[in-house]
């Protein structure tokens, strides 16, 4: 049996041991997952495929849990970023501008190599008789026309800008017999192909991906005009990630994204690689947004 003195010393030893363990447990507090999202610019199955592979790649490189959070709309992606529900997002050019405007310190850190000089295609149903041209096709006036999502860069912002340039003093509603918003680029192609709309504006990379996937009937729909280049998609990160994951995390994340070489990840994006970028690259979209009244 332990005497009272020994019992007291035993108890004190146990307390000291527990006190030593507590700080160690505090130091090994689990790192919160890095959560990211992306604008739903095409069909959901393709989004799940590409973003699931990105999550696995980033987790292996960064040593922190990485999770993809799907959203239903472009504004929902901006909202999730703004309220801190996600720390990273694959935005279109215009949604990136909106998000960074709402979150001081947020940075564009990487874009697809193709995003520095992106393009919009105007596509037309074969029944219109419209043919490809290097000049803006003013014959689209008075026809039905569908944009993509309301906040899409290549599906709304830039095509509206080009339309207003071609028809000075007129809004799209004054140019066309009817204006629609499909919600995403794949849907735009389907609507024009079916004849539900005569003409539409679409992201050239999604057109290429859907064409390769056999989803485009060249006898029913074709490209009639290719826009001048403009900056578009990018990865944007919140300014507080270094506080959460440690000093230098933003640059580690940039390096991880630009270091992706696996075709299985890049091909679903329609990108050859990701390259470094900064907020300054998207200044032209700020000016276009203001000139069209789409950005405060």
PDB file of N, CA, C and O in Angstrom, residues 6 18 47 53 56 80 87-88 91 107 120 127 130 144 161 166 179 185 206 214 252 277 281 286 288 291:
ATOM      1  N   UNK A   6       3.537   9.074  -0.028  1.00  0.00           N
ATOM      2  CA  UNK A   6       3.742   8.556  -1.388  1.00  0.00           C
ATOM      3  C   UNK A   6       2.522   8.818  -2.274  1.00  0.00           C
ATOM      4  O   UNK A   6       2.648   9.104  -3.466  1.00  0.00           O
ATOM      5  N   UNK A  18      -0.181  15.227 -16.810  1.00  0.00           N
ATOM      6  CA  UNK A  18      -1.337  15.716 -17.567  1.00  0.00           C
ATOM      7  C   UNK A  18      -1.104  17.132 -18.066  1.00  0.00           C
ATOM      8  O   UNK A  18      -1.473  17.498 -19.184  1.00  0.00           O
ATOM      9  N   UNK A  47     -17.607  18.989 -63.999  1.00  0.00           N
ATOM     10  CA  UNK A  47     -17.106  19.769 -62.871  1.00  0.00           C
ATOM     11  C   UNK A  47     -16.607  18.860 -61.755  1.00  0.00           C
ATOM     12  O   UNK A  47     -15.532  19.079 -61.189  1.00  0.00           O
ATOM     13  N   UNK A  53     -10.160  15.844 -58.936  1.00  0.00           N
ATOM     14  CA  UNK A  53      -8.743  15.565 -59.197  1.00  0.00           C
ATOM     15  C   UNK A  53      -7.859  16.694 -58.682  1.00  0.00           C
ATOM     16  O   UNK A  53      -6.752  16.461 -58.183  1.00  0.00           O
ATOM     17  N   UNK A  56      -7.419  16.291 -54.828  1.00  0.00           N
ATOM     18  CA  UNK A  56      -6.455  15.244 -54.469  1.00  0.00           C
ATOM     19  C   UNK A  56      -5.025  15.707 -54.732  1.00  0.00           C
ATOM     20  O   UNK A  56      -4.116  15.455 -53.927  1.00  0.00           O
ATOM     21  N   UNK A  80     -19.932  32.365 -51.551  1.00  0.00           N
ATOM     22  CA  UNK A  80     -19.184  31.412 -50.730  1.00  0.00           C
ATOM     23  C   UNK A  80     -17.782  31.934 -50.442  1.00  0.00           C
ATOM     24  O   UNK A  80     -17.248  31.754 -49.340  1.00  0.00           O
ATOM     25  N   UNK A  87     -11.933  29.201 -49.282  1.00  0.00           N
ATOM     26  CA  UNK A  87     -10.742  30.048 -49.261  1.00  0.00           C
ATOM     27  C   UNK A  87     -10.144  30.251 -50.659  1.00  0.00           C
ATOM     28  O   UNK A  87      -9.333  31.146 -50.869  1.00  0.00           O
ATOM     29  N   UNK A  88     -10.565  29.412 -51.592  1.00  0.00           N
ATOM     30  CA  UNK A  88     -10.000  29.419 -52.935  1.00  0.00           C
ATOM     31  C   UNK A  88     -11.126  29.173 -53.927  1.00  0.00           C
ATOM     32  O   UNK A  88     -12.068  28.430 -53.632  1.00  0.00           O
ATOM     33  N   UNK A  91     -12.610  31.087 -60.632  1.00  0.00           N
ATOM     34  CA  UNK A  91     -13.575  32.074 -61.091  1.00  0.00           C
ATOM     35  C   UNK A  91     -13.398  32.365 -62.571  1.00  0.00           C
ATOM     36  O   UNK A  91     -12.297  32.229 -63.126  1.00  0.00           O
ATOM     37  N   UNK A 107      -6.369  37.659 -53.787  1.00  0.00           N
ATOM     38  CA  UNK A 107      -5.421  37.731 -54.895  1.00  0.00           C
ATOM     39  C   UNK A 107      -5.730  36.702 -55.979  1.00  0.00           C
ATOM     40  O   UNK A 107      -6.026  35.542 -55.681  1.00  0.00           O
ATOM     41  N   UNK A 120     -14.602  34.646 -76.928  1.00  0.00           N
ATOM     42  CA  UNK A 120     -16.009  34.277 -77.005  1.00  0.00           C
ATOM     43  C   UNK A 120     -16.316  33.877 -78.443  1.00  0.00           C
ATOM     44  O   UNK A 120     -15.822  34.499 -79.384  1.00  0.00           O
ATOM     45  N   UNK A 127     -30.460  27.092 -89.360  1.00  0.00           N
ATOM     46  CA  UNK A 127     -31.648  27.642 -90.021  1.00  0.00           C
ATOM     47  C   UNK A 127     -31.553  29.144 -90.251  1.00  0.00           C
ATOM     48  O   UNK A 127     -32.282  29.694 -91.095  1.00  0.00           O
ATOM     49  N   UNK A 130     -26.753  32.120 -91.272  1.00  0.00           N
ATOM     50  CA  UNK A 130     -25.575  32.937 -90.947  1.00  0.00           C
ATOM     51  C   UNK A 130     -24.300  32.130 -91.161  1.00  0.00           C
ATOM     52  O   UNK A 130     -24.215  30.956 -90.783  1.00  0.00           O
ATOM     53  N   UNK A 144     -33.469  35.900 -82.084  1.00  0.00           N
ATOM     54  CA  UNK A 144     -33.437  35.540 -80.664  1.00  0.00           C
ATOM     55  C   UNK A 144     -32.002  35.232 -80.270  1.00  0.00           C
ATOM     56  O   UNK A 144     -31.235  34.664 -81.061  1.00  0.00           O
ATOM     57  N   UNK A 161     -20.559  43.658 -74.319  1.00  0.00           N
ATOM     58  CA  UNK A 161     -19.689  44.784 -74.668  1.00  0.00           C
ATOM     59  C   UNK A 161     -19.528  44.890 -76.187  1.00  0.00           C
ATOM     60  O   UNK A 161     -19.662  45.975 -76.774  1.00  0.00           O
ATOM     61  N   UNK A 166     -21.100  47.278 -81.539  1.00  0.00           N
ATOM     62  CA  UNK A 166     -21.605  47.098 -82.905  1.00  0.00           C
ATOM     63  C   UNK A 166     -22.902  47.861 -83.153  1.00  0.00           C
ATOM     64  O   UNK A 166     -23.185  48.272 -84.283  1.00  0.00           O
ATOM     65  N   UNK A 179     -34.138  37.999 -75.595  1.00  0.00           N
ATOM     66  CA  UNK A 179     -32.848  37.735 -74.955  1.00  0.00           C
ATOM     67  C   UNK A 179     -33.034  36.738 -73.821  1.00  0.00           C
ATOM     68  O   UNK A 179     -33.961  36.872 -73.012  1.00  0.00           O
ATOM     69  N   UNK A 185     -22.414  27.421 -70.316  1.00  0.00           N
ATOM     70  CA  UNK A 185     -22.022  27.376 -71.724  1.00  0.00           C
ATOM     71  C   UNK A 185     -22.536  26.128 -72.444  1.00  0.00           C
ATOM     72  O   UNK A 185     -22.951  26.207 -73.606  1.00  0.00           O
ATOM     73  N   UNK A 206     -15.239  25.657 -73.832  1.00  0.00           N
ATOM     74  CA  UNK A 206     -16.331  24.706 -73.616  1.00  0.00           C
ATOM     75  C   UNK A 206     -16.854  24.209 -74.962  1.00  0.00           C
ATOM     76  O   UNK A 206     -17.188  23.027 -75.119  1.00  0.00           O
ATOM     77  N   UNK A 214     -18.466  14.977 -78.677  1.00  0.00           N
ATOM     78  CA  UNK A 214     -19.546  14.569 -79.578  1.00  0.00           C
ATOM     79  C   UNK A 214     -20.903  15.163 -79.250  1.00  0.00           C
ATOM     80  O   UNK A 214     -21.931  14.654 -79.688  1.00  0.00           O
ATOM     81  N   UNK A 252       2.971  28.938 -51.734  1.00  0.00           N
ATOM     82  CA  UNK A 252       2.989  27.478 -51.875  1.00  0.00           C
ATOM     83  C   UNK A 252       1.804  27.006 -52.714  1.00  0.00           C
ATOM     84  O   UNK A 252       1.937  26.098 -53.551  1.00  0.00           O
ATOM     85  N   UNK A 277      -0.356  34.676 -62.164  1.00  0.00           N
ATOM     86  CA  UNK A 277      -1.057  35.889 -62.594  1.00  0.00           C
ATOM     87  C   UNK A 277      -1.271  36.769 -61.375  1.00  0.00           C
ATOM     88  O   UNK A 277      -1.144  36.296 -60.232  1.00  0.00           O
ATOM     89  N   UNK A 281      -3.833  41.963 -64.040  1.00  0.00           N
ATOM     90  CA  UNK A 281      -4.158  41.427 -65.368  1.00  0.00           C
ATOM     91  C   UNK A 281      -5.633  41.605 -65.719  1.00  0.00           C
ATOM     92  O   UNK A 281      -6.003  41.588 -66.895  1.00  0.00           O
ATOM     93  N   UNK A 286     -12.515  45.281 -65.360  1.00  0.00           N
ATOM     94  CA  UNK A 286     -13.112  46.284 -64.478  1.00  0.00           C
ATOM     95  C   UNK A 286     -13.676  47.418 -65.319  1.00  0.00           C
ATOM     96  O   UNK A 286     -14.811  47.874 -65.106  1.00  0.00           O
ATOM     97  N   UNK A 288     -14.527  47.344 -68.551  1.00  0.00           N
ATOM     98  CA  UNK A 288     -15.657  46.866 -69.351  1.00  0.00           C
ATOM     99  C   UNK A 288     -16.901  46.722 -68.475  1.00  0.00           C
ATOM    100  O   UNK A 288     -18.012  47.093 -68.875  1.00  0.00           O
ATOM    101  N   UNK A 291     -18.317  50.115 -67.960  1.00  0.00           N
ATOM    102  CA  UNK A 291     -18.861  50.716 -69.175  1.00  0.00           C
ATOM    103  C   UNK A 291     -20.201  50.100 -69.582  1.00  0.00           C
ATOM    104  O   UNK A 291     -21.036  50.760 -70.197  1.00  0.00           O
TER     105      UNK A 291
END
